[in-house]
Coordinates of N, CA and C in Angstrom, one line a residue:
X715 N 28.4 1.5 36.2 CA 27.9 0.3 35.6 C 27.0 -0.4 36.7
X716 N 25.5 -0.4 36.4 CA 24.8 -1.4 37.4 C 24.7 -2.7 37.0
X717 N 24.7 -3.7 37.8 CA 24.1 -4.8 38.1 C 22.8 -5.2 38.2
X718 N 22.0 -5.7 37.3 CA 20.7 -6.2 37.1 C 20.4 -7.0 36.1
X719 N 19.2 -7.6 36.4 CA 18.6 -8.6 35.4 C 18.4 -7.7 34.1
X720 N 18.4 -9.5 32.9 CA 18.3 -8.7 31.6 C 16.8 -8.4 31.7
X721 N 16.0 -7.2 30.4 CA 14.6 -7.0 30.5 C 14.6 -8.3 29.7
X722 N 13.0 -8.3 29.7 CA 12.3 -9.6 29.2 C 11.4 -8.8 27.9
X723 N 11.3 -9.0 26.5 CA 10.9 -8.8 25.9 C 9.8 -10.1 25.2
X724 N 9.0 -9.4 24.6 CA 7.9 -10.0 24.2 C 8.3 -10.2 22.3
X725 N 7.7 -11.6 21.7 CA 8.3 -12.1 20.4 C 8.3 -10.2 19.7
X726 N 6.7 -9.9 19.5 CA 6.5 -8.5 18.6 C 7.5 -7.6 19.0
X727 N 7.7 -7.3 20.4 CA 9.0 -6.4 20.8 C 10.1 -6.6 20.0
X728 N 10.7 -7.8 20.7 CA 11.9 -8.0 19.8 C 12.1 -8.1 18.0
X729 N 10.7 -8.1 17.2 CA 10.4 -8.0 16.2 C 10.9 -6.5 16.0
X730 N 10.0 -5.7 16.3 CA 10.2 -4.1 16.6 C 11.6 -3.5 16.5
X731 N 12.2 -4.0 17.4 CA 13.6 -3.5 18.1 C 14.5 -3.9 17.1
X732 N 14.4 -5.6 16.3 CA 14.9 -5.4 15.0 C 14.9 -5.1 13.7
X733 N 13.5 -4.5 13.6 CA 13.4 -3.5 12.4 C 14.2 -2.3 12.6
X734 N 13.8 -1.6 13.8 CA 15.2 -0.5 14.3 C 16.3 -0.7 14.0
X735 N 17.0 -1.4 14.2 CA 18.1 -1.7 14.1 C 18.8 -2.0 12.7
X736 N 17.9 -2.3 11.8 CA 18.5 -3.4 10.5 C 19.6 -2.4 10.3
X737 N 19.1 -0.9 10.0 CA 19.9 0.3 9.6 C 21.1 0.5 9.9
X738 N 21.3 0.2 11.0 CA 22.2 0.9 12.3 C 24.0 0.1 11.7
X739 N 24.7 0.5 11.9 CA 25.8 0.0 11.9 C 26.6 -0.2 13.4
X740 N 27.6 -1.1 13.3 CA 28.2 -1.2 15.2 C 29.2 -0.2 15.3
X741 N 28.8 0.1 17.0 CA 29.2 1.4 17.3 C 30.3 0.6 17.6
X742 N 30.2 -0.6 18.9 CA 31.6 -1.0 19.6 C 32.0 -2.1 18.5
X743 N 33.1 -2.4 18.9 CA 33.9 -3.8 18.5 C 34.5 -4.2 19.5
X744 N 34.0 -5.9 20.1 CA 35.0 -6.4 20.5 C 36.2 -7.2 20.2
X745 N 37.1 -6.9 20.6 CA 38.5 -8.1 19.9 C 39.0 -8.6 20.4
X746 N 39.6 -9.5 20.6 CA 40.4 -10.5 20.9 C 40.7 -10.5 22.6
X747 N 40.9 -9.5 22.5 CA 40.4 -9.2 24.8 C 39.2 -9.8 25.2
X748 N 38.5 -9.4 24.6 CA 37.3 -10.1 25.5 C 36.6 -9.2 25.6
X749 N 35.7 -9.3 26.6 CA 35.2 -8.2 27.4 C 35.5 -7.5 28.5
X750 N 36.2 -6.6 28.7 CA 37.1 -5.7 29.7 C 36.2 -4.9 30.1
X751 N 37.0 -4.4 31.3 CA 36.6 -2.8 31.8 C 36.1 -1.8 30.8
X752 N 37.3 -1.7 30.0 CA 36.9 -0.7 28.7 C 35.9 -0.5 27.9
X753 N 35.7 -1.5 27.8 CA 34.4 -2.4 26.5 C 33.1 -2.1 27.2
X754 N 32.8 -2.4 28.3 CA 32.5 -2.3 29.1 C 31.6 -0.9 29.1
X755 N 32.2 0.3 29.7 CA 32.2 1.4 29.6 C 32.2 2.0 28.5
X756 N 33.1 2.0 27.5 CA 32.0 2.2 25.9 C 30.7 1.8 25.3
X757 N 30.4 0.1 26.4 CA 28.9 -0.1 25.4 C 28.0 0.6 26.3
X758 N 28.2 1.3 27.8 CA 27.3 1.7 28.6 C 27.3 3.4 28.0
X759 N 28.4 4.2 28.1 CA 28.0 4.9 27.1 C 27.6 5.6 25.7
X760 N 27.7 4.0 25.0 CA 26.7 4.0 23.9 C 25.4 3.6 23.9
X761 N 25.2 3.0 25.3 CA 23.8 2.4 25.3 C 22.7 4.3 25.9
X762 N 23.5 4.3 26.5 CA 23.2 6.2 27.2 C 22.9 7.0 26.2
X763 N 23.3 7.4 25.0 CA 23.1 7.7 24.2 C 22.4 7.4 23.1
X764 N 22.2 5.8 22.3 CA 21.2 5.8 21.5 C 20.1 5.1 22.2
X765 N 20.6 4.3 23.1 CA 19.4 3.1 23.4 C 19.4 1.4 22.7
X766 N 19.8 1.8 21.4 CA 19.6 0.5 20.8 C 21.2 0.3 20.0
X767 N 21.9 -0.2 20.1 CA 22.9 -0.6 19.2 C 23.4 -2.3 18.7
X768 N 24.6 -1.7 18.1 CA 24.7 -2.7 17.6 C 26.5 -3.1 18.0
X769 N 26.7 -4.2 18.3 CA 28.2 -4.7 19.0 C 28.2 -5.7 17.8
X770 N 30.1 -5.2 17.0 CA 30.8 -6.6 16.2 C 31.9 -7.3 16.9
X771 N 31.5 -8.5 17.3 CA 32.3 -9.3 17.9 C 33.4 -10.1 17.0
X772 N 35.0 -10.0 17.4 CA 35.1 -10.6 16.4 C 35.8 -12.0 16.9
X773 N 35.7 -12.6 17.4 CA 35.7 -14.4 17.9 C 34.8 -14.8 17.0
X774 N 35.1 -16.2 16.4 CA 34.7 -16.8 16.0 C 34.3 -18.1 16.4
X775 N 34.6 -18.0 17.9 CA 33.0 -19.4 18.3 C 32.1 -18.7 18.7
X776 N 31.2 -19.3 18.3 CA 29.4 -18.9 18.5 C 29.2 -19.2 19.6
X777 N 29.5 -20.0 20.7 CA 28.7 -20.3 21.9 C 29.7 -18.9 22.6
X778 N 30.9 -18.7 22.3 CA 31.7 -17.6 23.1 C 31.0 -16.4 23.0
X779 N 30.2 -16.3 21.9 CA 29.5 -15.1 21.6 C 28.3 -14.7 22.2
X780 N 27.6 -16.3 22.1 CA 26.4 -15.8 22.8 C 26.6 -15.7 24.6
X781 N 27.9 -16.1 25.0 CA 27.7 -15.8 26.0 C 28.2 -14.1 26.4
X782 N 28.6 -13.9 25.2 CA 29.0 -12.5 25.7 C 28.0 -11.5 25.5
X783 N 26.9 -11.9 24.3 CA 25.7 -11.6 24.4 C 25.0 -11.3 25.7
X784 N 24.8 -12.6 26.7 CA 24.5 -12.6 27.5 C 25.0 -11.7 28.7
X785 N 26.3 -11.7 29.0 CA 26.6 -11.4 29.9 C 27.1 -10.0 30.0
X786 N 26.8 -9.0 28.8 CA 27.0 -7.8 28.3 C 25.7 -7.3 29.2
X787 N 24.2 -8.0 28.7 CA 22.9 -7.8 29.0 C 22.4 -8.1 30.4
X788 N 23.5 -8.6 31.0 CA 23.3 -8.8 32.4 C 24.1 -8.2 33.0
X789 N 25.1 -7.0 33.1 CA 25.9 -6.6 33.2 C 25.4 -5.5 33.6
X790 N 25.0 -4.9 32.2 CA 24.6 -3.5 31.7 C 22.9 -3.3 32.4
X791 N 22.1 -4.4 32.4 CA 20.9 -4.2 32.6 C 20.1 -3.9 31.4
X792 N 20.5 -4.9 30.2 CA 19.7 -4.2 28.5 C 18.8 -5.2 28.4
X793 N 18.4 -5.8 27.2 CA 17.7 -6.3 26.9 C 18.1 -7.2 25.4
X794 N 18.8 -8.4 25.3 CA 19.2 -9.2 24.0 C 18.0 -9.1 23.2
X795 N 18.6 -8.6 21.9 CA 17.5 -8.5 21.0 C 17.8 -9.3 19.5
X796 N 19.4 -9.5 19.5 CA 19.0 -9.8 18.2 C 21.0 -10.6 18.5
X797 N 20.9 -11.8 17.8 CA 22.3 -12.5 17.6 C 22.5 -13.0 16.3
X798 N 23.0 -12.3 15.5 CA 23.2 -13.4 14.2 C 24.7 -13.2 13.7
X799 N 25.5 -14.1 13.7 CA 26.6 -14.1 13.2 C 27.6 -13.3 14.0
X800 N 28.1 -12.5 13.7 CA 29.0 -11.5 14.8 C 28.4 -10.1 15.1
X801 N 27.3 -10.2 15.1 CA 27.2 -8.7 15.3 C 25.9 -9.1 16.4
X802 N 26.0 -8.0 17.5 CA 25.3 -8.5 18.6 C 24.5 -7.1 18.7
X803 N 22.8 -7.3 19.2 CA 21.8 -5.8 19.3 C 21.8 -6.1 21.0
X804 N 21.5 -5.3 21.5 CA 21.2 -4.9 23.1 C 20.2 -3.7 22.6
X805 N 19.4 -3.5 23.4 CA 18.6 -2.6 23.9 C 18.3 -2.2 25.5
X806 N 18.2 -0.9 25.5 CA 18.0 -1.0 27.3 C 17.0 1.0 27.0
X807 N 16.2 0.5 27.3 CA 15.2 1.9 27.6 C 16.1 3.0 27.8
X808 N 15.9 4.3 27.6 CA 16.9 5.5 27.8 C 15.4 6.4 28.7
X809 N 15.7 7.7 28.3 CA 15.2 8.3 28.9 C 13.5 8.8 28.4
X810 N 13.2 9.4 28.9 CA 11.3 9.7 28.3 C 11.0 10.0 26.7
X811 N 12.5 10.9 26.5 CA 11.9 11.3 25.1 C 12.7 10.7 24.0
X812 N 13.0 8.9 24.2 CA 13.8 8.2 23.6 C 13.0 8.4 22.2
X813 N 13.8 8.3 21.2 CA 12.9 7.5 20.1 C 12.6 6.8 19.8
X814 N 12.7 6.0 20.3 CA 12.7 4.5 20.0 C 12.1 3.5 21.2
X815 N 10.7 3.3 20.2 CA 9.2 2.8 21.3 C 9.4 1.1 20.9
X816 N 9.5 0.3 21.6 CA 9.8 -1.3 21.2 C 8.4 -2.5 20.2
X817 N 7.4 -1.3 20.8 CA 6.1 -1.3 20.9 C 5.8 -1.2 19.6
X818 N 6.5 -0.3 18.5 CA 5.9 0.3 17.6 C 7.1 0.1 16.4
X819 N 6.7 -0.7 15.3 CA 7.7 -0.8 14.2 C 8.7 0.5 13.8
X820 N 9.7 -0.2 13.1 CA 10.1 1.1 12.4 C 9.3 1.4 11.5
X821 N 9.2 2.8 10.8 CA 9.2 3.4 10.1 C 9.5 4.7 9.5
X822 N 10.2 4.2 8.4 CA 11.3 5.4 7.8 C 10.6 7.0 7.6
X823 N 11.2 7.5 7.4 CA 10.2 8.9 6.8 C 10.7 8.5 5.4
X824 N 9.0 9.6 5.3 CA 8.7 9.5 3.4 C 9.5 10.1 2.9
X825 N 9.7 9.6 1.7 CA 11.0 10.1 0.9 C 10.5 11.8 0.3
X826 N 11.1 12.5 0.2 CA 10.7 14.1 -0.4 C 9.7 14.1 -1.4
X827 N 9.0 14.6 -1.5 CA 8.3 14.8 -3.0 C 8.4 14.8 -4.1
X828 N 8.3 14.7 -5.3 CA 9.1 15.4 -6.6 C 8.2 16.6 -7.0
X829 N 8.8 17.1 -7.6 CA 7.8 18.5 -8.1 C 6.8 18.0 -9.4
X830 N 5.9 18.5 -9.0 CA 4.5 18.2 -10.3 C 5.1 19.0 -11.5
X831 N 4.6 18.3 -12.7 CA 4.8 18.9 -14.0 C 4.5 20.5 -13.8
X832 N 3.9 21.2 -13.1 CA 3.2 22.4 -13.2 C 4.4 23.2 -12.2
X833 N 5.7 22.7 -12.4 CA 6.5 23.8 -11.4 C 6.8 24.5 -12.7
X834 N 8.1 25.8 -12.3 CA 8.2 26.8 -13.0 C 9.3 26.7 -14.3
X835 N 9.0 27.1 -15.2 CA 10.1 26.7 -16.5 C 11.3 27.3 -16.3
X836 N 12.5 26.4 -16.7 CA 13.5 27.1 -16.6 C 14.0 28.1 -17.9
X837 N 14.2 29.5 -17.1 CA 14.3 30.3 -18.1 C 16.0 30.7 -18.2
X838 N 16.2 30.6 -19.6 CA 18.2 30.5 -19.8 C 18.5 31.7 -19.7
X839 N 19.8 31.5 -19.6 CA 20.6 32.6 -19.0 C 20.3 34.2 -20.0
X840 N 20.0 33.5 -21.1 CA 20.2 34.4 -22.5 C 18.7 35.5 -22.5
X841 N 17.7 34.7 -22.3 CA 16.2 34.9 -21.6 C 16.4 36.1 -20.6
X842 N 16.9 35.3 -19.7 CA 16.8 36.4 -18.1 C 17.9 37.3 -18.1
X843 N 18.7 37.6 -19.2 CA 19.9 39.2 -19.2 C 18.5 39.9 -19.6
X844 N 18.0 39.6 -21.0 CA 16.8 40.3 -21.7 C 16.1 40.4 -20.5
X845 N 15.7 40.7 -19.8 CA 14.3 40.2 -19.0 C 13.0 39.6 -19.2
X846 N 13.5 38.3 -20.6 CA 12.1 37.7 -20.8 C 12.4 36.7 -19.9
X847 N 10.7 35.7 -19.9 CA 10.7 34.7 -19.6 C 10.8 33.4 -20.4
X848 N 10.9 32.1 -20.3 CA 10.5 31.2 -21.1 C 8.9 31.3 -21.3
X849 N 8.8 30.6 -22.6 CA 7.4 30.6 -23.0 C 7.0 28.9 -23.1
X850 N 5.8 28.4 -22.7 CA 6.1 26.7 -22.9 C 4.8 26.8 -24.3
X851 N 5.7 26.3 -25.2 CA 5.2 25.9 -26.8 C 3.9 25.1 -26.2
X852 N 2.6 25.1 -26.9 CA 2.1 24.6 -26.8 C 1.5 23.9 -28.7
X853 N 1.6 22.6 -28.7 CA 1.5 21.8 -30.1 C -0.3 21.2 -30.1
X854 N -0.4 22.1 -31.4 CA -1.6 21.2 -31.9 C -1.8 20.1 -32.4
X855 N -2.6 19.0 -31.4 CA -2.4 17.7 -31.7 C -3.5 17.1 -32.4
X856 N -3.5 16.2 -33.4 CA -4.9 15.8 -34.1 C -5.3 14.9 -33.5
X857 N -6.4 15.0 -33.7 CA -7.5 13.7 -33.2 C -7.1 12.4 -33.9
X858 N -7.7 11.4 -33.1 CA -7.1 9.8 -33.6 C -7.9 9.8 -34.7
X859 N -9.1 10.8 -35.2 CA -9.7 9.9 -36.6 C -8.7 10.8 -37.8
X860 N -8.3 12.2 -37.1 CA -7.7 12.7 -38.4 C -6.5 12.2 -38.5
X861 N -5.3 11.6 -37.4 CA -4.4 10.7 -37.7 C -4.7 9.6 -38.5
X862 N -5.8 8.7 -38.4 CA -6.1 7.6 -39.3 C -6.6 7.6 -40.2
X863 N -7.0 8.7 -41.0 CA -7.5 9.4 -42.1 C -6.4 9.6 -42.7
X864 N -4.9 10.1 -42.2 CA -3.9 10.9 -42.9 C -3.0 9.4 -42.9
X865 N -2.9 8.9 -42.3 CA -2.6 7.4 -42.2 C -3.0 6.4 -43.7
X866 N -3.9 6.5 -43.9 CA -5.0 5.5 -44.3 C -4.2 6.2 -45.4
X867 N -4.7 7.3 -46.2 CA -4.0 8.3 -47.3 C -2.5 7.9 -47.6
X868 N -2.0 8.3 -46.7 CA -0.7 8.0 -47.1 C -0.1 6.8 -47.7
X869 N -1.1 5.6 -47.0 CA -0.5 4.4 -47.2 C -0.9 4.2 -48.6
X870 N -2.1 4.3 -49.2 CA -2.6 4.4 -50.6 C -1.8 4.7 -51.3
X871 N -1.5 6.3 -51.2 CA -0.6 6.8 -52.1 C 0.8 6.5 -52.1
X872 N 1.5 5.8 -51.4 CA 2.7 4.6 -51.1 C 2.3 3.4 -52.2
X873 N 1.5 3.0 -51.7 CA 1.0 1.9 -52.6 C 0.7 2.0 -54.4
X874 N 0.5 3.4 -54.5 CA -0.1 3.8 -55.9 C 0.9 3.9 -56.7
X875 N 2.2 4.7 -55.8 CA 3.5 5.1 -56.5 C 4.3 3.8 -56.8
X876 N 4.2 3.0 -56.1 CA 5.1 2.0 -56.0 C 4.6 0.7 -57.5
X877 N 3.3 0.3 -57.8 CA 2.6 -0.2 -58.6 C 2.8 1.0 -60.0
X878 N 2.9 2.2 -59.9 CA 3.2 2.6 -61.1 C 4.8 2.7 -61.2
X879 N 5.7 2.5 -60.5 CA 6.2 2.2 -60.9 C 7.3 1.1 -61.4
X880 N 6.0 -0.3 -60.7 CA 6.3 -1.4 -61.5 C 5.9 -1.6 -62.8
X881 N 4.9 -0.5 -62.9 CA 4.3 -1.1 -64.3 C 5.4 -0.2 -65.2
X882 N 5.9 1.0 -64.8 CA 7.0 1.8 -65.9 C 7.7 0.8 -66.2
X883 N 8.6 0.1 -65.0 CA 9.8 -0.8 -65.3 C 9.5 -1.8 -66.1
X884 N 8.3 -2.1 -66.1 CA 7.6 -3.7 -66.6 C 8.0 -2.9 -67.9
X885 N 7.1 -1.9 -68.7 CA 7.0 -1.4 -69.7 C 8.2 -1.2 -70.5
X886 N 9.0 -0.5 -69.8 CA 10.6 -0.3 -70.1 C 11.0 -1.3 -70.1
X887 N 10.9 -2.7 -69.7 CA 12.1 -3.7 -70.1 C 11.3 -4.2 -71.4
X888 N 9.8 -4.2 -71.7 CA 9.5 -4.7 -73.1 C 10.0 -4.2 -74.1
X889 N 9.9 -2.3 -73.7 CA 10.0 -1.7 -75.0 C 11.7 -2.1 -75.6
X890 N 12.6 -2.6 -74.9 CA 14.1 -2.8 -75.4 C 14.3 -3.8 -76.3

């Protein structure tokens, strides 16, 4: 464990450092001890390993907290990045090929692709014993004038049926 000042970060840094983090879940917990030897030595070998984490404190005064904030980060030699409620962020630079640049927002990787309409048909079980393939149906579709032509027709002849057969019933209740 060395002894040194906390680093000094800049507002956009610490912006940075907590977009990193939102994800992260706490590695340590402290309880009811305080901050020991132990605690101690777990958040230094978690800081060795990711660089940036996250400590759940579980006291419930806030000034106790932030001082443990503090004095974690002066301890350790990190950098306070983020205090809200009980869960405390430290950062402290790791080695060259850290991931995690203070400098530079997060951002997630793009989510996988989906496959374009144009991937391969699935051919059933019953298909591939035979050794055919699927075939993809292709439907002849009409034009919007012969749809509203066949439209227009239909509705007529709906109309025509329906008028003759008000005039049957008309006629049939006189003839009685």
């Amino acid at each position: 464990m060395s002894t040194s000042e906390t680093i000094a970060l800049t507002p956009l840094q610490r912006k940075n450092l907590k977009s990193h983090a939102h994800h992260l879940n706490p590695v340590v917990m402290i309880g009811n001890e305080g901050l020991s030897g132990a605690v101690l030595k777990a958040i230094e070998e978690q800081l060795n390993a990711h660089d940036l984490i996250k400590i759940r404190v579980f006291s419930d005064d806030r000034d106790a907290r932030a001082e443990l904030h503090a004095a974690i980060c002066a301890e350790l030699g990190a950098a306070p990045v983020q205090h809200i409620g009980k869960l405390l962020v430290i950062w402290r630079p790791g080695t060259a090929t850290s991931r995690i640049d203070p400098d530079l927002p997060y951002l997630p990787e793009a989510p996988a692709q989906k496959r374009s309409g144009g991937a391969a048909l699935h051919t059933p079980k019953k298909l591939a014993a035979a050794g055919k393939k699927a075939v993809k149906k292709t439907v002849k579709r009409k034009t919007s004038a012969e749809e509203t032509e066949n439209t227009l027709a239909r509705r007529i002849r709906q109309a025509t049926e329906q008028s003759r057969k008000r005039t049957t019933r008309r006629g049939a209740r006189r003839s009685r």
